[in-house]
PDB file of C-alpha atoms in Angstrom:
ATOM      1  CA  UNK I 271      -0.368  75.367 -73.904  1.00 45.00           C
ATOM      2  CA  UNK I 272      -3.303  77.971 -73.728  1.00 44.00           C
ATOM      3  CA  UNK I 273      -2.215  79.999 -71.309  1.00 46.00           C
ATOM      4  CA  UNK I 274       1.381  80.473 -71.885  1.00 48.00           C
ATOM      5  CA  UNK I 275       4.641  79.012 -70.281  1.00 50.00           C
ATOM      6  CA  UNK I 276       3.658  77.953 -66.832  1.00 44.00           C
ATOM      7  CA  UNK I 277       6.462  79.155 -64.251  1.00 46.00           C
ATOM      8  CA  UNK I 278       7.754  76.640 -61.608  1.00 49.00           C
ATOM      9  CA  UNK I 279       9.197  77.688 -58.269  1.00 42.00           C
ATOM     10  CA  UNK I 280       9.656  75.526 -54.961  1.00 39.00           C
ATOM     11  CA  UNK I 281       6.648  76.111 -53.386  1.00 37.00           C
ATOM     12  CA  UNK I 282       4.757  74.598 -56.457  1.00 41.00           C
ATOM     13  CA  UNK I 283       6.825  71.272 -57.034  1.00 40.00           C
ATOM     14  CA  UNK I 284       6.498  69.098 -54.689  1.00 42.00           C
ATOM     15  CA  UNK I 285       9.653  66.252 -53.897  1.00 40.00           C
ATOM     16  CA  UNK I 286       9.521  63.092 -54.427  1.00 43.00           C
ATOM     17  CA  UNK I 287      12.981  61.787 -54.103  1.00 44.00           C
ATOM     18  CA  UNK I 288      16.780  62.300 -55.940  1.00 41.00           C
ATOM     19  CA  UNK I 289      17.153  62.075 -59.764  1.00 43.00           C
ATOM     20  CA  UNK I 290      19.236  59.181 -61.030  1.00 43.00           C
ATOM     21  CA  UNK I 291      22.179  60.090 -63.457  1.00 41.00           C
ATOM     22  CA  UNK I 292      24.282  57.425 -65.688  1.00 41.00           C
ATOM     23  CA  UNK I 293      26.969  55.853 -64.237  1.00 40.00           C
ATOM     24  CA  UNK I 294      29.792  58.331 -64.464  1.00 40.00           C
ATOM     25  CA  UNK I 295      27.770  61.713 -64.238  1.00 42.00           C
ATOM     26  CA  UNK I 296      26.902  63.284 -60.879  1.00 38.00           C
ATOM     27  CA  UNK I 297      23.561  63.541 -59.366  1.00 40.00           C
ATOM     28  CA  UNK I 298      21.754  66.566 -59.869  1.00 41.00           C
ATOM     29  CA  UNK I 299      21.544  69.125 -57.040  1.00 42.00           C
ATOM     30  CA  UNK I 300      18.511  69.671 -55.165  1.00 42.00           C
ATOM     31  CA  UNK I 301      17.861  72.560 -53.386  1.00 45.00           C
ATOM     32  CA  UNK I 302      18.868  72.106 -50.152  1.00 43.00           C
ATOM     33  CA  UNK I 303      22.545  70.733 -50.970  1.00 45.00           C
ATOM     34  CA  UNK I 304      23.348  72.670 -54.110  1.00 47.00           C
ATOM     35  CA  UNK I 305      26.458  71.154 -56.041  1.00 44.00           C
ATOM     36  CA  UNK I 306      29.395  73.429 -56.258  1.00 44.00           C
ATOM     37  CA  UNK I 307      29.321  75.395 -59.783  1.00 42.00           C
ATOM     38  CA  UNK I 308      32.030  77.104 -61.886  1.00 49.00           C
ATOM     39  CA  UNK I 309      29.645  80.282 -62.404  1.00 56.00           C
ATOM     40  CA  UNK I 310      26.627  81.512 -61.750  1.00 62.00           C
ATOM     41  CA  UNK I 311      25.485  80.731 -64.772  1.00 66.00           C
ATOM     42  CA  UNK I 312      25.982  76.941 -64.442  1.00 75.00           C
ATOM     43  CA  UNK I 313      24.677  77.081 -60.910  1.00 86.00           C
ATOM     44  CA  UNK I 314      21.138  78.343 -62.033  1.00 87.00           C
ATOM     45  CA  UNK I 315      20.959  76.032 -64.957  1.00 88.00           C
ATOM     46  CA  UNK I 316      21.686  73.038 -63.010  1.00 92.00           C
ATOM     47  CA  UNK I 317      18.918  74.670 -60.032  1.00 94.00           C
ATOM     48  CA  UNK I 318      16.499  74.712 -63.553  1.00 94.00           C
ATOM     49  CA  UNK I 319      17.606  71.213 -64.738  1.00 95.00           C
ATOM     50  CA  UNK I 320      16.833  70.248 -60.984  1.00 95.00           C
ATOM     51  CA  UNK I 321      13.050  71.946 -60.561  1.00 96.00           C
ATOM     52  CA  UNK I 322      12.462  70.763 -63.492  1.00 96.00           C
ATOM     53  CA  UNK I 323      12.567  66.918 -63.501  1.00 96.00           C
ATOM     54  CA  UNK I 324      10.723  67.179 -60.023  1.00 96.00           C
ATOM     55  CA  UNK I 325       8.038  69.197 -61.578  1.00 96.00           C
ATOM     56  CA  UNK I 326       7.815  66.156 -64.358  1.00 97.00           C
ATOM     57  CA  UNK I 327       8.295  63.246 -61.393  1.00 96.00           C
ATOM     58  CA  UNK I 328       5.498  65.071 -59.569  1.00 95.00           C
ATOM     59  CA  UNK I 329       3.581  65.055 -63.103  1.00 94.00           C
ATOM     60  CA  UNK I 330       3.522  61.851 -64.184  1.00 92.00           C
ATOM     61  CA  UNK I 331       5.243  60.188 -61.746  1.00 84.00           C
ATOM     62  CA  UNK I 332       2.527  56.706 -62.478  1.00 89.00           C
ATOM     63  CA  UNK I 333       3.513  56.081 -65.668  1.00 94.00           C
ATOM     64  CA  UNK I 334       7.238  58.152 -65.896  1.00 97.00           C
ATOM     65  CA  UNK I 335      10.010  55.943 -67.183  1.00 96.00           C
ATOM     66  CA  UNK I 336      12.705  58.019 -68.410  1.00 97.00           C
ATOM     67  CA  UNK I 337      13.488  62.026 -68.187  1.00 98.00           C
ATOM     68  CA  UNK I 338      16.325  62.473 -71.009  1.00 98.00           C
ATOM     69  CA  UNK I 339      18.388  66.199 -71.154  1.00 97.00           C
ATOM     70  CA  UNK I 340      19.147  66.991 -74.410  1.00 96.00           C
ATOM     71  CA  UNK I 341      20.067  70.102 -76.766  1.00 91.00           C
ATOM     72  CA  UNK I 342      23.011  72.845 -75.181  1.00 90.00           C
ATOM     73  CA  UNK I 343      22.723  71.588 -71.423  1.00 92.00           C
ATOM     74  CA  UNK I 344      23.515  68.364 -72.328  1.00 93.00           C
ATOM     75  CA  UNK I 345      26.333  68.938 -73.923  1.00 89.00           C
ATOM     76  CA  UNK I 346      27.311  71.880 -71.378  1.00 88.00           C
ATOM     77  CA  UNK I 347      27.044  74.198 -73.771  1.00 86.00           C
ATOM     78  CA  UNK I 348      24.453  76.946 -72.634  1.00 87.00           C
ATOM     79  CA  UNK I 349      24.243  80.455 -73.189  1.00 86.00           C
ATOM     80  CA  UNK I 350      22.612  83.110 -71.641  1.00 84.00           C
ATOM     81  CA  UNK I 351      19.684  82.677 -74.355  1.00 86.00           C
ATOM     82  CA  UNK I 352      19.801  79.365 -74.137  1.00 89.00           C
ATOM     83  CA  UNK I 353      16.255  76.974 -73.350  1.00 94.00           C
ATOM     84  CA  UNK I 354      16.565  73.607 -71.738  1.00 96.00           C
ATOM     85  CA  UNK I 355      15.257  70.487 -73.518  1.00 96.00           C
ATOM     86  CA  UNK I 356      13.768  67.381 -71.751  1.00 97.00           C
ATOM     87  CA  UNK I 357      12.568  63.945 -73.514  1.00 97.00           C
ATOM     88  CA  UNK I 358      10.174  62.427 -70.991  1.00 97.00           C
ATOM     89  CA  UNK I 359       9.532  59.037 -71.837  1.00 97.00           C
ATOM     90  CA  UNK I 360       6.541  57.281 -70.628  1.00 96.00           C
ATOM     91  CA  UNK I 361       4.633  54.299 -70.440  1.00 94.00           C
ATOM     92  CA  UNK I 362       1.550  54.045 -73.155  1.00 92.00           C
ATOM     93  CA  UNK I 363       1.132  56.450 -75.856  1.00 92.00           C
ATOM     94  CA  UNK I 364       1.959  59.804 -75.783  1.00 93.00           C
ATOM     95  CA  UNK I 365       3.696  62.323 -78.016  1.00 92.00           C
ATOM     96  CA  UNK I 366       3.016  66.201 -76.986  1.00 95.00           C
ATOM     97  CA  UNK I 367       4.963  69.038 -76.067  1.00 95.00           C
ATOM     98  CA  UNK I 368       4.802  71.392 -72.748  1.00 96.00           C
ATOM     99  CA  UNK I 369       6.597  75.060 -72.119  1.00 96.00           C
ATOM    100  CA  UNK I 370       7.268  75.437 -68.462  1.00 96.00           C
ATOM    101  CA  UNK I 371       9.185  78.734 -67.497  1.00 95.00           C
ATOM    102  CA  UNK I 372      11.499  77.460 -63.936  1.00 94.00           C
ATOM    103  CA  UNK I 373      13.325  80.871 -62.742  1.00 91.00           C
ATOM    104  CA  UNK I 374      14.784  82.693 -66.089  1.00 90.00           C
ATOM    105  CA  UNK I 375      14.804  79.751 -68.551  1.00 94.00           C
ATOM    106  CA  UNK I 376      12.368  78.021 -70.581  1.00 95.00           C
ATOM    107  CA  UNK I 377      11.827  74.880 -70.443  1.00 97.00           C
ATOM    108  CA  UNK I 378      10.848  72.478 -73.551  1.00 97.00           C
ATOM    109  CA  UNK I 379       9.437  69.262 -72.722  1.00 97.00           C
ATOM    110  CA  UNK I 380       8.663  66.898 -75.058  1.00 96.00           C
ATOM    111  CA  UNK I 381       6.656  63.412 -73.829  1.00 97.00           C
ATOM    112  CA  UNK I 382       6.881  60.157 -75.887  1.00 95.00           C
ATOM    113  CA  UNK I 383       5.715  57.166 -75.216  1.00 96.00           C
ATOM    114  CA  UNK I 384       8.908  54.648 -74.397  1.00 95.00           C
ATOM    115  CA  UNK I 385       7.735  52.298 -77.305  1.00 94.00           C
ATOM    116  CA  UNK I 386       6.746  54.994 -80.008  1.00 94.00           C
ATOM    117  CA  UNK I 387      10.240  56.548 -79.178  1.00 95.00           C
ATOM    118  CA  UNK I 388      12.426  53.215 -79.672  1.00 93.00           C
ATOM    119  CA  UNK I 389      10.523  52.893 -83.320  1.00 92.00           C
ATOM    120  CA  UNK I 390      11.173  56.660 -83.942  1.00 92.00           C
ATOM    121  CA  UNK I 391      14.956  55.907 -83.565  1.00 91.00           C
ATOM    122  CA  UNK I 392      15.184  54.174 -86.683  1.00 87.00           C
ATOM    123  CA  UNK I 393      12.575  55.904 -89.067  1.00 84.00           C
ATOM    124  CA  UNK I 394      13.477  59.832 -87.723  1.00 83.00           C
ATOM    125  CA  UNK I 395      15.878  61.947 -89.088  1.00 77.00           C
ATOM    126  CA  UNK I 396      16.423  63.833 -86.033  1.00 83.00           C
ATOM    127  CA  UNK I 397      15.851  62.248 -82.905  1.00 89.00           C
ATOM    128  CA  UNK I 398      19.082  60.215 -83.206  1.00 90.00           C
ATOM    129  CA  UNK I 399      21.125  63.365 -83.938  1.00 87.00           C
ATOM    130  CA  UNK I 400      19.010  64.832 -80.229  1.00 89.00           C
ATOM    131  CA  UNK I 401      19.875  61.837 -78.499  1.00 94.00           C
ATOM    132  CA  UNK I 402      23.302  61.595 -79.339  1.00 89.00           C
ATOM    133  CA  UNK I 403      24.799  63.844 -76.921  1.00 91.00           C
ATOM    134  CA  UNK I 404      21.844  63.594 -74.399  1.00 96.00           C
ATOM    135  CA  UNK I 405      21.663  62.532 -70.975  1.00 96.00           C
ATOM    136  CA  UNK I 406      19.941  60.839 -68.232  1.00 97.00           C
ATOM    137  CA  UNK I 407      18.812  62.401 -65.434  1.00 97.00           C
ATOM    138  CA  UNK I 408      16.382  59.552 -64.010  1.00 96.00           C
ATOM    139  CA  UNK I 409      15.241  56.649 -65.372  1.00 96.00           C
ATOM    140  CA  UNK I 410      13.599  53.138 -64.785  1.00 94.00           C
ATOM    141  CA  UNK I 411      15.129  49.607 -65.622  1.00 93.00           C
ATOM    142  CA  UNK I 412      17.066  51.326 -67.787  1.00 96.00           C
ATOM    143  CA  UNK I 413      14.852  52.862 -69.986  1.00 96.00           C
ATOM    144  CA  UNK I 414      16.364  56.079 -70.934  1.00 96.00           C
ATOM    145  CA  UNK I 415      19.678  54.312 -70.805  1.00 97.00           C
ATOM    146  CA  UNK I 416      18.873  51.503 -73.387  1.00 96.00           C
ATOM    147  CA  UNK I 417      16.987  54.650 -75.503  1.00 97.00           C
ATOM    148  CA  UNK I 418      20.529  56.122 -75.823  1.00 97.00           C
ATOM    149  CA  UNK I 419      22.138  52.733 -76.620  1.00 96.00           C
ATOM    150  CA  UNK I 420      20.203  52.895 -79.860  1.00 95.00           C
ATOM    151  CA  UNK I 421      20.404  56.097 -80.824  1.00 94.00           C
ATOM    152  CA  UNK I 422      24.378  55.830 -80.612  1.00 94.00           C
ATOM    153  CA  UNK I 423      24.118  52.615 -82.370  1.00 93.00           C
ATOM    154  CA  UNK I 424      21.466  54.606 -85.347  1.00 91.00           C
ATOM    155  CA  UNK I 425      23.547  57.227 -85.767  1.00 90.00           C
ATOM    156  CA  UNK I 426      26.914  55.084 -86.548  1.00 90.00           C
ATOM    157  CA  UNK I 427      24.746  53.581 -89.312  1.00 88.00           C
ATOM    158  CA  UNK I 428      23.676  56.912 -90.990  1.00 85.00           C
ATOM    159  CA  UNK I 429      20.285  58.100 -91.805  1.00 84.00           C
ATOM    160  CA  UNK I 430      17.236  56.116 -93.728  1.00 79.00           C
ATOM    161  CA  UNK I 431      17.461  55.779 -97.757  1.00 85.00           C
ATOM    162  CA  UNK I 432      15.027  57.071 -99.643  1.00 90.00           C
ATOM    163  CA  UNK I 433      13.278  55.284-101.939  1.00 93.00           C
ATOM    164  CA  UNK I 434      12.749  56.793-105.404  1.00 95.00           C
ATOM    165  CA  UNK I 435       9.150  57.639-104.698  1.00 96.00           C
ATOM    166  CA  UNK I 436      10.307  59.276-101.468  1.00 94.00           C
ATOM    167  CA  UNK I 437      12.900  61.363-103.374  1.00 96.00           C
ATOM    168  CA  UNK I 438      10.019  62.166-106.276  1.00 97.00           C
ATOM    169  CA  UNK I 439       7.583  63.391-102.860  1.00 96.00           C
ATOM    170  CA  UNK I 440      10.791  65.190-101.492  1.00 96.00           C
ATOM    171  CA  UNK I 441      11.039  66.736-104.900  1.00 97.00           C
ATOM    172  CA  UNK I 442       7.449  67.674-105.290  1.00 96.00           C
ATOM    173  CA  UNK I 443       7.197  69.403-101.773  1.00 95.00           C
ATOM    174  CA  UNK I 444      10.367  71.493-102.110  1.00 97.00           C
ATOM    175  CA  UNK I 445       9.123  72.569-105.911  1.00 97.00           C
ATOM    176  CA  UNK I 446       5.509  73.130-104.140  1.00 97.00           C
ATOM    177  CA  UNK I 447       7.106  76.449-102.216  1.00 97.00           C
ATOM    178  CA  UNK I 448       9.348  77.840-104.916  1.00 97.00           C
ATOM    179  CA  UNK I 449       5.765  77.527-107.531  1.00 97.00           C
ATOM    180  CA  UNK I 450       3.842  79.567-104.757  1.00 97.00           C
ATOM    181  CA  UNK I 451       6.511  82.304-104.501  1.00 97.00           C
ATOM    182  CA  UNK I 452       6.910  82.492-108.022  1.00 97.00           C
ATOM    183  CA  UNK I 453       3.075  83.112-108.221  1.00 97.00           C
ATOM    184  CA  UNK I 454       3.237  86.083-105.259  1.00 96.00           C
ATOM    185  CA  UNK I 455       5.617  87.763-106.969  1.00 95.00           C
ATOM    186  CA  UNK I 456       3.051  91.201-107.091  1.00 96.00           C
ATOM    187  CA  UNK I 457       3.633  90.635-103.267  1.00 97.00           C
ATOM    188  CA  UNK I 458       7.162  90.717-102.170  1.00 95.00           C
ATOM    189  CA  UNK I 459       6.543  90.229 -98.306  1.00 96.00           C
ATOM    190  CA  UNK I 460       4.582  87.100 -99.048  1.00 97.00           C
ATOM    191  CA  UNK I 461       7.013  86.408-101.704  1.00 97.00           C
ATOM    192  CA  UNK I 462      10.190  86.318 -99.749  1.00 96.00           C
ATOM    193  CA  UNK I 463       8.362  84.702 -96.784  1.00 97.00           C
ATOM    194  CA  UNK I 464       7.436  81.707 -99.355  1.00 97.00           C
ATOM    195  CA  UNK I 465      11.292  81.576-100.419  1.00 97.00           C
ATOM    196  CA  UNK I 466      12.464  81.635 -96.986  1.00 96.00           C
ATOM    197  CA  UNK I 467      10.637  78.209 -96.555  1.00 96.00           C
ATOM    198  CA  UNK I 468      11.377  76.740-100.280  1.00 97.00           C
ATOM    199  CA  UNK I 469      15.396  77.199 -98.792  1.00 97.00           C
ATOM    200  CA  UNK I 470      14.646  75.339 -95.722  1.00 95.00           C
ATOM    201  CA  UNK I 471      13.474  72.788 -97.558  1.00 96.00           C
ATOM    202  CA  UNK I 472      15.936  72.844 -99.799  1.00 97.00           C
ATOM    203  CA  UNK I 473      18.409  72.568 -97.612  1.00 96.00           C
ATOM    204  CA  UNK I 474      16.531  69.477 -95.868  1.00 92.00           C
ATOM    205  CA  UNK I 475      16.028  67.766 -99.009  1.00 95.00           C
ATOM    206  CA  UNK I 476      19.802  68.193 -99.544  1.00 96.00           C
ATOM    207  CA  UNK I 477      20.944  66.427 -96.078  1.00 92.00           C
ATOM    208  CA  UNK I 478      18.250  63.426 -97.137  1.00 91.00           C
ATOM    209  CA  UNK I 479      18.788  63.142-100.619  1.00 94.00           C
ATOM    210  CA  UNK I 480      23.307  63.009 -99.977  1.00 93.00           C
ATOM    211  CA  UNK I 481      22.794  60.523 -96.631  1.00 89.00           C
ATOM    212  CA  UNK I 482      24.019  63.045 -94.025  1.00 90.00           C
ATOM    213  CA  UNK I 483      22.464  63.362 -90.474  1.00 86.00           C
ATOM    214  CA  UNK I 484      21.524  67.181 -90.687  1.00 85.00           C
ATOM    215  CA  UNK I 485      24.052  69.518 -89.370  1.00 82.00           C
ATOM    216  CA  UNK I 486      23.120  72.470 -86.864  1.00 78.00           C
ATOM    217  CA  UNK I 487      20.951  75.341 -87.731  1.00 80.00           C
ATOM    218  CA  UNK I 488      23.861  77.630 -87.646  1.00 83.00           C
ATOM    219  CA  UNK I 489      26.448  75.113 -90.044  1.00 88.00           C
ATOM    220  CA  UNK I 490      24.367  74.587 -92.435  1.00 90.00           C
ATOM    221  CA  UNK I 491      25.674  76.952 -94.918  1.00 93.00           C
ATOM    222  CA  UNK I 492      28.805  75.938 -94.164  1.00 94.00           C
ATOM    223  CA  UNK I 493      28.376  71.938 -94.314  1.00 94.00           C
ATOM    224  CA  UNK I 494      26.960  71.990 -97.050  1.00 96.00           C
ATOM    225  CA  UNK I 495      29.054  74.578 -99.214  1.00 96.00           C
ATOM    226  CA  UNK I 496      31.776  71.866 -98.004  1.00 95.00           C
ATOM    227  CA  UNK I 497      30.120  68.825 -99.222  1.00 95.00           C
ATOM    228  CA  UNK I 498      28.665  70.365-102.668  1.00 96.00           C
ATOM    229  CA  UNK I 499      30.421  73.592-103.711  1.00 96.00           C
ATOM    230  CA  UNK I 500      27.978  74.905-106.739  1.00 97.00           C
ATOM    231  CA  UNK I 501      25.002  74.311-104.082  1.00 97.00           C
ATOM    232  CA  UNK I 502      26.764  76.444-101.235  1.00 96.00           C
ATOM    233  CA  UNK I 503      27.239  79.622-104.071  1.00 97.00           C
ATOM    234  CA  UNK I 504      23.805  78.873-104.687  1.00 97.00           C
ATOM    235  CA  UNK I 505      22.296  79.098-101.366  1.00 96.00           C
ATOM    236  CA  UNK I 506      24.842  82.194-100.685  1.00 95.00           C
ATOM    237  CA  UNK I 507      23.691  83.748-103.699  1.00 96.00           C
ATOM    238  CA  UNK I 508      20.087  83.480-102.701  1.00 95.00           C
ATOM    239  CA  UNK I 509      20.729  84.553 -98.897  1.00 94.00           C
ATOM    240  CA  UNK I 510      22.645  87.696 -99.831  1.00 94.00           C
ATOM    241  CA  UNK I 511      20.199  88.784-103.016  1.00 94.00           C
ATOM    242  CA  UNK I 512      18.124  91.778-102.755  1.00 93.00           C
ATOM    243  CA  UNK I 513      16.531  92.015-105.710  1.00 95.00           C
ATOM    244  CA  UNK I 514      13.270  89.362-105.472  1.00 96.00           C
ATOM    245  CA  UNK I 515      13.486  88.398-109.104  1.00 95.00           C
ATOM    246  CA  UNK I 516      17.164  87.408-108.816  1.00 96.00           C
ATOM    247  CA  UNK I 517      16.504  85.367-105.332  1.00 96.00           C
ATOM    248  CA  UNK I 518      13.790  83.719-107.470  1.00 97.00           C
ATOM    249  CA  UNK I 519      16.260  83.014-110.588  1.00 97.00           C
ATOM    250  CA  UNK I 520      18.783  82.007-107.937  1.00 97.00           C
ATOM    251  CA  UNK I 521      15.991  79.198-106.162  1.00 97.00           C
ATOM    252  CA  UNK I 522      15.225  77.746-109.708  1.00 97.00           C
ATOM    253  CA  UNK I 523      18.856  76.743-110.199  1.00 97.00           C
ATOM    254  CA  UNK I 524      18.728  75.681-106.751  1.00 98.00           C
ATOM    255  CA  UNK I 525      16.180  73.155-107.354  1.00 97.00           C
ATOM    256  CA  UNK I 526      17.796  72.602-110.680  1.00 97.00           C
ATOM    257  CA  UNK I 527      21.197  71.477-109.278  1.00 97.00           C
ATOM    258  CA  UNK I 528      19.582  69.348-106.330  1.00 97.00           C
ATOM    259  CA  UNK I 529      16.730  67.225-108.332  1.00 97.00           C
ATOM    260  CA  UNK I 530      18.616  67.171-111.906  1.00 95.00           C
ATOM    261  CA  UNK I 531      18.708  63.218-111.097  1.00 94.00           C
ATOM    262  CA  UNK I 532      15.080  62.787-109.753  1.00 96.00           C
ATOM    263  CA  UNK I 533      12.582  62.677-112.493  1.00 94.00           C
ATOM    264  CA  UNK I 534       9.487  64.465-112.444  1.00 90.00           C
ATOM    265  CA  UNK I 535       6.114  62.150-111.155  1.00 88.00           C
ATOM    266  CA  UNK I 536       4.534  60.436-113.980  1.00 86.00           C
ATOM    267  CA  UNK I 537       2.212  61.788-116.238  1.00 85.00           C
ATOM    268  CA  UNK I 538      -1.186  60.513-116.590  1.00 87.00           C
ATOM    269  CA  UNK I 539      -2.714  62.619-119.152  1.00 78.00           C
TER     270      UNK I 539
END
């Protein structure tokens, strides 16, 4: 958005009747009959989960079919820092993003079209890890509710295969960031920033490349270190390094341990 996160309050969003959960969850509160909360915290998350799926029904409430929660408020897990994530689903095309600020949290909203979103189920390697703990907070004939079905169903399976000329592109876009730090070396800043986003892609290549759904932000150290012990000493040694030449010698054996059985693209010349 241009102008920043937009903030919601009552006056602004209009009504337009109660949200509908899955059978099993309650309703959402709405203002005027708040449901009873173990904290204050919970109480003005679920008065933000609440303002917020008006403020989308009163959006796009002509072509709305689903409003999905997902990330920490799903799973009823929020902290104090914590944003609140919404998959709107809609009818026709659509796939772009919205910040809303509704009283001290932001708000992520993320519209997809209810089609493009079924297909991005089985060809994304995230949105059935999103989905799988998400929940439906209004929905029509099902839509959000079948949505979930299939993730669930996506994720039992495990994530796409990659071809070899998939793992040879994965191979050549991870080695693309460590070759452009290696050249800024006379500029340590830009150096280390370029390193900082050869190990996150590093560390994506390694979920893709071993078949695992990626783990959180905050595991991944740890998952992997569990799955592949020379790669977690590795990535430790390359986290903890000060000196820019040894976090440099450190990414080359990186790359070295995680493509030693992808070959190189073919040469030409």
């Amino acid at each position: 958005m241009d102008d920043g996160p937009i903030e919601l309050g009552a006056p602004q969003i209009p009504s337009d009747g109660s949200a509908v959960a899955p059978p099993g969850d309650p309703l959402l509160p709405t203002d005027a009959a708040p449901a009873p909360a173990k904290d204050d915290s919970a109480s003005e998350s679920a008065q933000v989960i609440a303002k917020a799926v008006r403020y989308v029904k009163a959006k796009r409430g002509g072509d709305l079919a689903a409003v999905i929660l997902a990330g920490s408020a799903a799973r009823d897990a929020m902290t104090s820092h914590s944003d609140v994530d919404l998959l709107v689903l809609v009818l026709g095309a659509d796939n772009s993003h919205e910040l809303v600020r509704v009283l001290s949290r932001i708000v992520e909203i993320r519209y997809l079209g209810a089609s493009e979103a079924e297909e991005q189920v089985n060809t994304s390697p995230r949105l059935p890890i999103i989905l799988r703990k998400a929940r439906v907070l209004y929905e029509l004939e099902a839509a959000g509710s079948q949505l979930l079905q299939k993730a669930h169903a996506r994720f039992r399976q495990g994530p796409p295969s990659l071809t070899i000329h998939e793992k040879i592109r994965l191979r050549a876009t991870v080695l693309h960031w460590l070759g452009k730090a290696e050249d800024q070396q006379a500029d340590p800043a830009i150096a280390r920033h370029l390193l900082s986003l050869f190990l996150d892609e590093a560390m994506s290549a390694f979920y893709q490349l071993r078949g695992f759904w990626p783990a959180s932000p905050v595991k991944h150290l740890r998952f992997i270190s569990q799955r592949d012990h020379v790669m977690g000493e590795f990535l430790q040694q390359a986290f903890t390094a000060t000196d820019l030449a040894d976090q440099l010698a450190t990414a080359r054996r990186i790359a070295d341990h995680l493509f030693k059985d992808i070959p190189a693209p073919a040469r030409i010349d």
